[in-house]
Coordinates of C-alpha atoms in Angstrom, one line a residue:
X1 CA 21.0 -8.3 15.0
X2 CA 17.4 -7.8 16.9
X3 CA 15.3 -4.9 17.3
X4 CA 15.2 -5.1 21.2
X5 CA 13.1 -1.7 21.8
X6 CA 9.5 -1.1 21.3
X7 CA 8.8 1.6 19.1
X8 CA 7.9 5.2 19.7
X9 CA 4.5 7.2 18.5
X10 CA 7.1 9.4 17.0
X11 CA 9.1 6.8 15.1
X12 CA 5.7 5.2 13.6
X13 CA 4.7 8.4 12.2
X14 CA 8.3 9.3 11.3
X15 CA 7.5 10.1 7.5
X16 CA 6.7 13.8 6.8
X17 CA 3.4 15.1 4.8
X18 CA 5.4 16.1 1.7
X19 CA 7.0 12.6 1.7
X20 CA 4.1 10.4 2.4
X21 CA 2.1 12.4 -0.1
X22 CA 5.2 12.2 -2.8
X23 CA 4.8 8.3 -3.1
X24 CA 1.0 8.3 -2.1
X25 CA 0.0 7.1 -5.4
X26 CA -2.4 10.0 -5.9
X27 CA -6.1 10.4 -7.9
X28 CA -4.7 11.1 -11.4
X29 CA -5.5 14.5 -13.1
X30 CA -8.8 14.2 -14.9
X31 CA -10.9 11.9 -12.2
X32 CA -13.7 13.6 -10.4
X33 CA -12.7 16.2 -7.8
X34 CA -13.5 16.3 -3.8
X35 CA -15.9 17.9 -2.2
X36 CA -15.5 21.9 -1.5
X37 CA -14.3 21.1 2.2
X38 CA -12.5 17.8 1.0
X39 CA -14.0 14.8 2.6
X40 CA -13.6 11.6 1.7
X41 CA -15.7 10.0 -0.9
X42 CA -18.9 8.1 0.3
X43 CA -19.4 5.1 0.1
X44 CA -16.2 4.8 0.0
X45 CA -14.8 1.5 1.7
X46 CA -14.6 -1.7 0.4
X47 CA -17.8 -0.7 -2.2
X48 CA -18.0 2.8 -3.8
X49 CA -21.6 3.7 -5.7
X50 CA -20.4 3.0 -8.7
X51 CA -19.5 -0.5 -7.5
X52 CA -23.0 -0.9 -5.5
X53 CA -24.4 0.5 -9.1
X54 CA -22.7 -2.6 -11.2
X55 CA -23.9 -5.0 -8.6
X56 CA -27.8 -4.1 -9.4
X57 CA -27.8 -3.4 -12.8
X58 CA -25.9 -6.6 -13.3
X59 CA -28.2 -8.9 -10.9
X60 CA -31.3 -7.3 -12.6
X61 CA -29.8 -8.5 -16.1
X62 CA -29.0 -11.8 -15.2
X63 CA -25.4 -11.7 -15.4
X64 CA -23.1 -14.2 -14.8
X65 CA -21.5 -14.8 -12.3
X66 CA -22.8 -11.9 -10.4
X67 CA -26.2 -14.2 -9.7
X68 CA -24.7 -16.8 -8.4
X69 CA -22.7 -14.3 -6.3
X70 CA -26.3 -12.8 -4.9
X71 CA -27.9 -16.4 -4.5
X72 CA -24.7 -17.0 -2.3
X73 CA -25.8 -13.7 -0.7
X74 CA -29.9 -14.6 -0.3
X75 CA -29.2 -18.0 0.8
X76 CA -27.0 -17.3 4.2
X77 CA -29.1 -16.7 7.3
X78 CA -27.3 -13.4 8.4
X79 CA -28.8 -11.9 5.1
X80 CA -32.5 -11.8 5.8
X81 CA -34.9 -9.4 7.0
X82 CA -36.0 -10.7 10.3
X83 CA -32.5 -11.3 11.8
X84 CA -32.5 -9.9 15.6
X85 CA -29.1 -8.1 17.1
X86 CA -28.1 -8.8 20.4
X87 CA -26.0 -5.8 21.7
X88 CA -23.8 -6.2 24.4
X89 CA -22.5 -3.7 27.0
X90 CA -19.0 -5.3 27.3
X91 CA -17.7 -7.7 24.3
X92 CA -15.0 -10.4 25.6
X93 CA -12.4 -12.1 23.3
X94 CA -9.7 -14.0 24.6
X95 CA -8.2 -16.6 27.6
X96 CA -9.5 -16.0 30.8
X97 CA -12.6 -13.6 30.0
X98 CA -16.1 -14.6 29.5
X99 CA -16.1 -14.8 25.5
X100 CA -18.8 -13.5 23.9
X101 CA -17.8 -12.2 20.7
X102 CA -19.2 -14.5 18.5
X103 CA -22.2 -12.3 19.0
X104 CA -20.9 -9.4 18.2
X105 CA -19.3 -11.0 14.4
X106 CA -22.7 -12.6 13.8
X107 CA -24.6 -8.8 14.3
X108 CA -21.7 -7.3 11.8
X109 CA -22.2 -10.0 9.0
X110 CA -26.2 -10.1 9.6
X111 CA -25.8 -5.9 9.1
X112 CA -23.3 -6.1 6.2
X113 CA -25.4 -8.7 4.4
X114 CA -28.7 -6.8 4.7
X115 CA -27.1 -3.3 3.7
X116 CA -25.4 -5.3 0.9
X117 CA -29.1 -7.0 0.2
X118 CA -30.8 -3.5 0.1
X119 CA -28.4 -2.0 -2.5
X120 CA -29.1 -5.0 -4.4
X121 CA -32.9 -5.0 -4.6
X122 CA -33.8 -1.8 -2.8
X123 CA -36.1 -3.7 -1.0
X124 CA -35.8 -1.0 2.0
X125 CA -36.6 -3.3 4.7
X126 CA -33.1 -5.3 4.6
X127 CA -31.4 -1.6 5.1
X128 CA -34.4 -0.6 8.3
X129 CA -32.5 -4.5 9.6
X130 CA -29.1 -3.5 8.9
X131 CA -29.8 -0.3 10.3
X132 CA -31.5 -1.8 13.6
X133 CA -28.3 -3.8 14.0
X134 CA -25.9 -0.9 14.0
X135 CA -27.9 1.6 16.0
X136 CA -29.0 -1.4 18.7
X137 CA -24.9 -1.6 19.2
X138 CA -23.9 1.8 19.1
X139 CA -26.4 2.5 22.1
X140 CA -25.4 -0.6 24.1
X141 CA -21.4 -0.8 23.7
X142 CA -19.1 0.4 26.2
X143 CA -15.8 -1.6 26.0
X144 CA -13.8 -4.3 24.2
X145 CA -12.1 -6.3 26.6
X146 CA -10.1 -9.5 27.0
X147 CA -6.8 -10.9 27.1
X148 CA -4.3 -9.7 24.0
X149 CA -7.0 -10.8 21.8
X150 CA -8.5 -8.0 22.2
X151 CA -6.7 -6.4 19.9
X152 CA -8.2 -8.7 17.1
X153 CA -11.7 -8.3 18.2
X154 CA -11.4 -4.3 18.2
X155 CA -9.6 -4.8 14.1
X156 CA -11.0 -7.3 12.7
X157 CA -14.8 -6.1 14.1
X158 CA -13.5 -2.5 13.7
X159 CA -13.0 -2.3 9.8
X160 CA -15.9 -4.4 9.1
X161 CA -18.5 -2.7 11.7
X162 CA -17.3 0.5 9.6
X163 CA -18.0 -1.3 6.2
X164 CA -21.3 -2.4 7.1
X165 CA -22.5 1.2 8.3
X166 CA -21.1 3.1 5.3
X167 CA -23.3 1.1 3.3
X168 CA -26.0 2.8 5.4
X169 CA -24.8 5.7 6.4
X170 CA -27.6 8.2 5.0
X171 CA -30.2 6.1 5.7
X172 CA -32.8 8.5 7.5
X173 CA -32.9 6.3 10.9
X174 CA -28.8 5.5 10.9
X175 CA -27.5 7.2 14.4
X176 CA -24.5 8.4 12.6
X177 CA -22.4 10.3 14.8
X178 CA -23.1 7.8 18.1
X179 CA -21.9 4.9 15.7
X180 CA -18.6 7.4 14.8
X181 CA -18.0 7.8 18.3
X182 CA -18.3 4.3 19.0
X183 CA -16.7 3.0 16.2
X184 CA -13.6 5.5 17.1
X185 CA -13.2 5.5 20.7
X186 CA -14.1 1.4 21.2
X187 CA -12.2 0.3 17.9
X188 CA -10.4 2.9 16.3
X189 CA -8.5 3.9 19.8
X190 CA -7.7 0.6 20.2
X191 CA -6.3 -0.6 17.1
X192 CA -4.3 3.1 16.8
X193 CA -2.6 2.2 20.0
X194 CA -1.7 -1.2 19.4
X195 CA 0.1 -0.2 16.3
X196 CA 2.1 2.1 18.7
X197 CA 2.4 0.2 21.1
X198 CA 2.0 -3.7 20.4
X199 CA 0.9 -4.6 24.0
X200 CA 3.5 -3.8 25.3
X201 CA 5.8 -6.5 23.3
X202 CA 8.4 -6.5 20.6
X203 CA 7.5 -5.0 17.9
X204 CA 7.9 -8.4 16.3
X205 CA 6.2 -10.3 18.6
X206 CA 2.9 -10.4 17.4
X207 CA 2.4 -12.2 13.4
X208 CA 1.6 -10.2 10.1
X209 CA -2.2 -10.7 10.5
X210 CA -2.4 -8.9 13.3
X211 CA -1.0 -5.3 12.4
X212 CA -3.2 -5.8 9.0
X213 CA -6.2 -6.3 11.2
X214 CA -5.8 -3.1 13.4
X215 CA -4.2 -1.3 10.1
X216 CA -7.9 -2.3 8.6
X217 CA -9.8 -0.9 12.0
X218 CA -7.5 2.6 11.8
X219 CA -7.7 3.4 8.1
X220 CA -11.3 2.3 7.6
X221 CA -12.4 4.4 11.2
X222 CA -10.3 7.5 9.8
X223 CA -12.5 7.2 6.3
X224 CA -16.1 6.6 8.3
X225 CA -15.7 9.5 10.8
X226 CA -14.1 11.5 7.8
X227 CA -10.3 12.1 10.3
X228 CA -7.4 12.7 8.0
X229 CA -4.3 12.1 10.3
X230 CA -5.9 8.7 10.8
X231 CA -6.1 7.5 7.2
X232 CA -2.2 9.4 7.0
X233 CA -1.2 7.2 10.4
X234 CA -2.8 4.1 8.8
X235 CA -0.9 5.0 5.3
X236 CA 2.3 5.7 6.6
X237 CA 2.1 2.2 8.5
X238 CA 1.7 0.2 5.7
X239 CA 4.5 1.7 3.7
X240 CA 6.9 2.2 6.7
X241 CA 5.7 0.6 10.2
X242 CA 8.2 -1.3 12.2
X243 CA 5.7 -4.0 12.8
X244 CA 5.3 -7.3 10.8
X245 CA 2.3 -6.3 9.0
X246 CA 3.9 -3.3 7.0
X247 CA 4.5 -4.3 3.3
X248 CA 7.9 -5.2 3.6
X249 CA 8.2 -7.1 6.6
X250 CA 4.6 -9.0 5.6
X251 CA 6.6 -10.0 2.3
X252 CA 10.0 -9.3 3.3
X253 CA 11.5 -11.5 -0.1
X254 CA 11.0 -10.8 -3.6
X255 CA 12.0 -13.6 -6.6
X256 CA 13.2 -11.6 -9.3
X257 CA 15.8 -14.3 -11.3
X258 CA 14.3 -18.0 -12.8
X259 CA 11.4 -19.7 -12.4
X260 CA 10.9 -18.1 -9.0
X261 CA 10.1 -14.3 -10.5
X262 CA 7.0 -12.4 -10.1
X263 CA 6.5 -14.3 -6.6
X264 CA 7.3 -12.6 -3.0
X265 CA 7.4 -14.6 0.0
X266 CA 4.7 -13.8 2.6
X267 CA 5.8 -14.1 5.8
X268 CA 3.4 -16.2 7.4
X269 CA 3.4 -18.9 4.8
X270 CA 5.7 -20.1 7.3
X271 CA 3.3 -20.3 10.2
X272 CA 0.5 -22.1 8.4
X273 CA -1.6 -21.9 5.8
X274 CA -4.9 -20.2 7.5
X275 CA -2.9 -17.2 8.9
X276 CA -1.2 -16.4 5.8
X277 CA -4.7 -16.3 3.8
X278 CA -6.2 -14.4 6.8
X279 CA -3.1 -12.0 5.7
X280 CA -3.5 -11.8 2.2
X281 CA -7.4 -10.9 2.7
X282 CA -6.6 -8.5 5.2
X283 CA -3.7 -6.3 3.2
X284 CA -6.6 -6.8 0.2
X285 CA -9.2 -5.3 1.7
X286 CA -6.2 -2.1 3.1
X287 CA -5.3 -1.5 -0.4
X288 CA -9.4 -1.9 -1.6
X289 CA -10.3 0.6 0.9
X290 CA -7.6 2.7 0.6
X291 CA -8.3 2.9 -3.6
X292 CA -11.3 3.9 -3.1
X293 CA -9.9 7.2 -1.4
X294 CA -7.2 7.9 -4.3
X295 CA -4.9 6.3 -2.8
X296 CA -2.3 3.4 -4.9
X297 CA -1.9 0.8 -2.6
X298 CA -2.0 -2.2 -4.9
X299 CA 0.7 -1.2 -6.9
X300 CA 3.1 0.7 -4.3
X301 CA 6.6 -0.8 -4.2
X302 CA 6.5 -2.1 -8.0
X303 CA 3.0 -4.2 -6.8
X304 CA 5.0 -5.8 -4.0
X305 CA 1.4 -7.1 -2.6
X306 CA 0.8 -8.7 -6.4
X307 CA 4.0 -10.9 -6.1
X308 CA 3.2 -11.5 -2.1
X309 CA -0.8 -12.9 -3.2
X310 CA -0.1 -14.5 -6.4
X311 CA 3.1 -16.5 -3.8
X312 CA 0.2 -17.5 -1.5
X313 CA -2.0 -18.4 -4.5
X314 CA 0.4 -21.2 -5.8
X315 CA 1.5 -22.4 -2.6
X316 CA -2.3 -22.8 -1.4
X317 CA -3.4 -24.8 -4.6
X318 CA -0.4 -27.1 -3.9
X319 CA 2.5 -25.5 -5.9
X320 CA 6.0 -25.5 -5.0
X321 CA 7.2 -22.4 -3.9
X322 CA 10.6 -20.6 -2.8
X323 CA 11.7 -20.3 0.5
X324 CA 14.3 -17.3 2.4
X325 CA 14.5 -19.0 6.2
X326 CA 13.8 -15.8 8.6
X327 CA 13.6 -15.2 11.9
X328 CA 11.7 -13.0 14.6
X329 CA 11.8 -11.6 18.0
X330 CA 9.2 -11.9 20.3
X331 CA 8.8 -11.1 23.9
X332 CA 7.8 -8.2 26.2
X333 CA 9.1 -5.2 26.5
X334 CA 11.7 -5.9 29.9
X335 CA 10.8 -9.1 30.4
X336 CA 10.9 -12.5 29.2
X337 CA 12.2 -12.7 25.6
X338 CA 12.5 -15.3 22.5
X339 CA 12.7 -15.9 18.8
X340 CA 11.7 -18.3 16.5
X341 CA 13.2 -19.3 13.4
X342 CA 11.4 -21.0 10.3
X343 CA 13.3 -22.6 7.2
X344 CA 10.4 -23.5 5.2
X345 CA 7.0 -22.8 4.5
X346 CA 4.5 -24.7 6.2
X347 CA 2.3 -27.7 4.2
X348 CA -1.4 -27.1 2.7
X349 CA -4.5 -27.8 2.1
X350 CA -5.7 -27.5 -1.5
X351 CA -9.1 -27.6 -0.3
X352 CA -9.0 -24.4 2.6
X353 CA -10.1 -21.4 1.2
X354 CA -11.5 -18.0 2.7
X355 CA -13.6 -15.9 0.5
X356 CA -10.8 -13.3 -0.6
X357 CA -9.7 -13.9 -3.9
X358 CA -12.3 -12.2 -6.2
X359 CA -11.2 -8.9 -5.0
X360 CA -7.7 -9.3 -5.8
X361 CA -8.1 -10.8 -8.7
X362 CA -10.0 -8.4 -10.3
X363 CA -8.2 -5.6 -9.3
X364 CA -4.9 -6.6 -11.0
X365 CA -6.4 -8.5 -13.6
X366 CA -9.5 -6.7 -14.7
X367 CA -8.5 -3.0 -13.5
X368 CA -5.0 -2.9 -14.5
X369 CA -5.0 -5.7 -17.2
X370 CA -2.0 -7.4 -15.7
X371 CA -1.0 -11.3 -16.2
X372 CA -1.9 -12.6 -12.5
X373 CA -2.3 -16.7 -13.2
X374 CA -2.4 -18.2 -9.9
X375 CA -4.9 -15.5 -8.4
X376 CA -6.8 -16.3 -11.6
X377 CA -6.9 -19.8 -10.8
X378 CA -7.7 -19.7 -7.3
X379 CA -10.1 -16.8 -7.4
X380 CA -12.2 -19.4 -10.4
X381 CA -11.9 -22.4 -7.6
X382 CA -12.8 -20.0 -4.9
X383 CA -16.6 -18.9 -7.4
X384 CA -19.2 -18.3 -6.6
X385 CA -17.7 -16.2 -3.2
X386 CA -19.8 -16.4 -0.1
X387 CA -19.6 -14.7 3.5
X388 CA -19.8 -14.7 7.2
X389 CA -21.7 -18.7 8.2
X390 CA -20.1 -19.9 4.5
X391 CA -17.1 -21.3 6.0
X392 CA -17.8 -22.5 9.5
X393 CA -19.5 -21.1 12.6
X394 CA -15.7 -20.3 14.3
X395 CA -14.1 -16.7 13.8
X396 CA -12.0 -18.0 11.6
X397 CA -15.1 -18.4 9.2
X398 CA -16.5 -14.6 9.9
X399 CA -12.7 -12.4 9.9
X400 CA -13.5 -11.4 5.6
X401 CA -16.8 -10.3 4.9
X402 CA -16.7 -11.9 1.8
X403 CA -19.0 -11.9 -1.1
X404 CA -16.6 -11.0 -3.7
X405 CA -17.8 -12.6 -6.5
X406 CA -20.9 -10.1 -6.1
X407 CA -19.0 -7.3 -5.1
X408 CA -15.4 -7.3 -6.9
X409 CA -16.5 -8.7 -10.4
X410 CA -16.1 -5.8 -13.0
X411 CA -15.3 -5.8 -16.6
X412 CA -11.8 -5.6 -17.8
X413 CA -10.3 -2.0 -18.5
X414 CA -10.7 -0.8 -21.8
X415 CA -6.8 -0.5 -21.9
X416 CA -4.8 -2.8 -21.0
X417 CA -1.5 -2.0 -18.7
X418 CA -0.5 -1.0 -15.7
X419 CA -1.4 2.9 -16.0
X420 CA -4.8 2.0 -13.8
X421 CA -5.4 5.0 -11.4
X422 CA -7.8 5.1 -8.2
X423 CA -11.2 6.2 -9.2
X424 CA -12.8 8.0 -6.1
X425 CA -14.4 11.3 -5.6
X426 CA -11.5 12.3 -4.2
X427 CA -9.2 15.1 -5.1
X428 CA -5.0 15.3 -5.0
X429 CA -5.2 18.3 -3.3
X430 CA -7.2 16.5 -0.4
X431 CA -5.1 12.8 -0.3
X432 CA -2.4 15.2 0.0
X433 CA -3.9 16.5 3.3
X434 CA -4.0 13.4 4.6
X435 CA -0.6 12.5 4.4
X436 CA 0.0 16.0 5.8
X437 CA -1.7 14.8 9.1
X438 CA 0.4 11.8 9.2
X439 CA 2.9 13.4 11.8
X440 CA -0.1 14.6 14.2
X441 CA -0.1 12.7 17.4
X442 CA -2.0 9.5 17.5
X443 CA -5.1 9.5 19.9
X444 CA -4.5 8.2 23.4
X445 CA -5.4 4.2 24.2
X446 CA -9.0 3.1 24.6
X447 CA -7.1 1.5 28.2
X448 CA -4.2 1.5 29.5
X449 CA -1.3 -1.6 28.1
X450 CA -0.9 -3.5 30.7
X451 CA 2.4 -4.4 31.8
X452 CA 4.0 -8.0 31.2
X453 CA 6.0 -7.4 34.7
X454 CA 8.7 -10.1 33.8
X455 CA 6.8 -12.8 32.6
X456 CA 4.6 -14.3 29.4
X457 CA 1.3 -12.6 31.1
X458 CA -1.0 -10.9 28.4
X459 CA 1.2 -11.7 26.0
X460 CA 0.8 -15.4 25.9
X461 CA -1.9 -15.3 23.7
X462 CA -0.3 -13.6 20.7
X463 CA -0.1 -16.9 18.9
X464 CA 3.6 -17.4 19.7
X465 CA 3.7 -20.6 20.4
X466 CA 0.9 -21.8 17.8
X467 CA 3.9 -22.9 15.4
X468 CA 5.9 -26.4 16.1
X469 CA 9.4 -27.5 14.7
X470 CA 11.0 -24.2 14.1
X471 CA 14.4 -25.1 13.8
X472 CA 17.5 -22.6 14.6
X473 CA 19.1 -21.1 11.0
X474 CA 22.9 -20.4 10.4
X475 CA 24.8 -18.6 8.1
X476 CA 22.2 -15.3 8.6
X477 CA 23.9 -12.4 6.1
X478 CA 21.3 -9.6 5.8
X479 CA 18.5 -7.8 7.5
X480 CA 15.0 -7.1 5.7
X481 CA 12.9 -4.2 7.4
X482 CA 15.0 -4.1 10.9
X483 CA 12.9 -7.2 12.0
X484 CA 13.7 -10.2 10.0
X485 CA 16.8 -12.0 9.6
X486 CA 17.0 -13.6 5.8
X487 CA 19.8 -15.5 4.5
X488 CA 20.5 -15.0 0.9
X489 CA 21.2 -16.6 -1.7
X490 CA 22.6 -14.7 -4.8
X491 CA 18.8 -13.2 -5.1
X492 CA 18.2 -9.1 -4.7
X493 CA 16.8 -8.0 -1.4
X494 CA 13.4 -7.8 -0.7

């Protein structure tokens, strides 16, 4: 059985206020309440003040390993006072365009690293350059174009553009309601509609990473320009989208029996190795983000994403791990049509790395006090964390903003357990309004999605055909999330 239809706006948002607020993981009684007309804490993405708080005081005492976090920070070129933005009007990613959005990922990390920099040392002329950055764009951006890559230019530059101007946000200078509107009708449009639509393809056609990427772009847009039926679309998604990147199909197998439990498999461990890390940062920084609103992503579905990271963690440092075979659907919607099949997961390098590990890490083991080996291993051979021009001058280098060993490092819980609640300055009363907007209409597209009209066209750059040697599956006995076909053997469903 395939799922042959592309899904609705209606059937993405199908999960009612009362029930997406039920299970939202909500701020626990006691924490510090909202605002009077309940907006969202800020800063509130990826770092909150108290987190941009530990960072100083901890650099200024010399702690370890927070200063050889920062010298990681002082030493990359993006981080320093003097770097110049180059705005563009129209930003190209993809075949058959004129690319030219490395620039535009160079100007994010050279702003996040300054803002970061200026929280640091208050030395106030890294925020004037961060600041510079972000207003130079916002004045000069009019479109995100390109073939289907598009879509990952407008998520992955999306949440992070909005991480690097929260950091900045009151800053006397910052142009903070022409970088909303940017940020929401350039990026925030754009990822919202592909998460309706998926260009136009099968909902399965396009990997995990790249519903996590637009997921990133909608939830951190609806926190920056403060829109609650945006964080409750982006919520609802994760918990209950159709495509590959909600939490179930993005680890559609959980090992609960032998030496196998505590591990999920994560889809795109059988692609290849620097997809399925991409991933793992990607949901990490969703459930970071989303935390930091009152909002228990980390340990929704009995810390599905726990089992998922800590399976990628000991595959990646060269551990044997468990296998279901599964198989997608890809194609346009009327047109030409396919699937792929994978029996294994793919071989690795114990050396690749991407600067995501510190933030997971901590969370589970230093926030909740939970046992969490391999990401403690991995997160130590991944120390000191750097960022964007760390890991090589290619996207692929620039799609985590990295830093974590600065940024995530905290002290361990004073108890122990798994009773860890979000800590924002935000209320129940107002996470439950955002669930509540979860059934208002998404926005309309950015552009129009272009039609495949019978043939690969746009679609033929979704990565499809990245993957070699699938080989066909038999004996196929149960379904996981209406996409992926799993066969079982005598372990629960995922």
């Amino acid at each position: 059985m395939h799922v042959t239809r592309q899904i609705s706006r209606r059937s993405m948002l199908k999960a009612s206020g009362a029930a997406v607020a039920a299970t939202a993981g909500l701020v626990a009684a006691g924490r510090p309440a909202a605002a009077a007309d309940g907006a969202f804490a800020h800063p509130g993405l990826l770092h909150t003040r108290t987190d941009l708080d530990r960072m100083a005081a901890k650099v200024k005492a010399g702690a370890a390993p927070y200063t050889a976090g920062f010298a990681r920070l002082t030493a990359n070129r993006h981080a320093q006072s003097g770097w110049q933005p180059r705005p563009q009007a129209v930003v190209y990613r993809g075949s058959g365009s004129p690319e030219n959005y490395t620039i535009l990922y160079n100007d994010i990390h050279a702003a996040y690293q300054n803002a970061l920099r200026f929280h640091v040392t208050g030395e106030s002329a890294y925020a004037d350059t961060a600041v510079a950055i972000l207003n130079a764009w916002s004045s000069t951006l009019t479109a995100v174009n390109g073939s289907a890559d598009r879509f990952l230019a407008a998520g992955l530059y999306g949440y992070q553009f909005a991480n690097a101007a929260e950091l900045v946000r009151d800053h006397g200078d910052f142009e903070l309601a022409r970088f909303q509107e940017m940020l929401s009708e350039k990026f925030g449009a754009m990822s919202d509609d592909f998460l309706v639509r998926h260009n136009n393809a099968v909902v399965s056609n396009y990997w995990t990473n790249w519903d996590l990427a637009n997921m990133a772009c909608v939830l951190a847009t609806g926190i920056f320009c403060d829109d609650r039926a945006q964080v409750g679309r982006a919520v609802d998604y994760f918990k209950n989208g159709a495509g590959l990147g909600s939490i179930r199909n993005a680890i559609p197998v959980v090992y609960d029996d032998g030496a196998d439990a505590g591990l999920a498999e994560w889809l795109e461990a059988g692609r290849d190795q620097g997809h399925a890390l991409l991933g793992v940062g990607l949901m990490g920084t969703f459930c970071e983000m989303a935390w930091n609103q009152g909002i228990d992503l980390y340990g929704y579905d009995d810390s599905r994403f726990l089992k998922g990271a800590q399976y990628v963690a000991k595959w990646s440092l060269g551990g044997q791990v468990p296998f279901t075979a599964n198989t997608r659907r890809k194609g346009a919607i009327g047109g030409w049509s396919g699937s792929e099949t994978v029996t294994a997961a793919a071989g690795v390098d114990p050396a690749m790395t991407r600067p995501i590990w510190a933030m997971i890490a901590n969370h589970y083991t230093r926030r909740r006090g939970l046992s969490a080996p391999y990401l403690t291993r991995i997160a130590a051979k991944a120390a000191p964390e750097g960022g964007g021009g760390d890991y090589g001058p290619n996207s692929g280098g620039f799609d985590q903003l990295g830093f974590g060993t600065l940024t995530f490092t905290r002290d361990r819980a004073n108890a122990a357990g798994t009773s860890a609640s979000p800590s924002p300055a935000a209320s129940a009363s107002a996470s439950t309004a955002a669930s509540a907007s979860a059934s208002a209409s998404a926005p309309a597209s950015a552009s129009p999605a272009p039609s495949a009209q019978g043939g690969r066209g746009d679609l033929a750059a979704t990565g499809s055909g990245d993957v070699v040697g699938w080989t066909a599956a038999t004996g196929i006995t149960a379904l996981a999330g209406g996409l992926l076909l799993l066969r079982r053997r005598g372990r629960r469903a995922g």
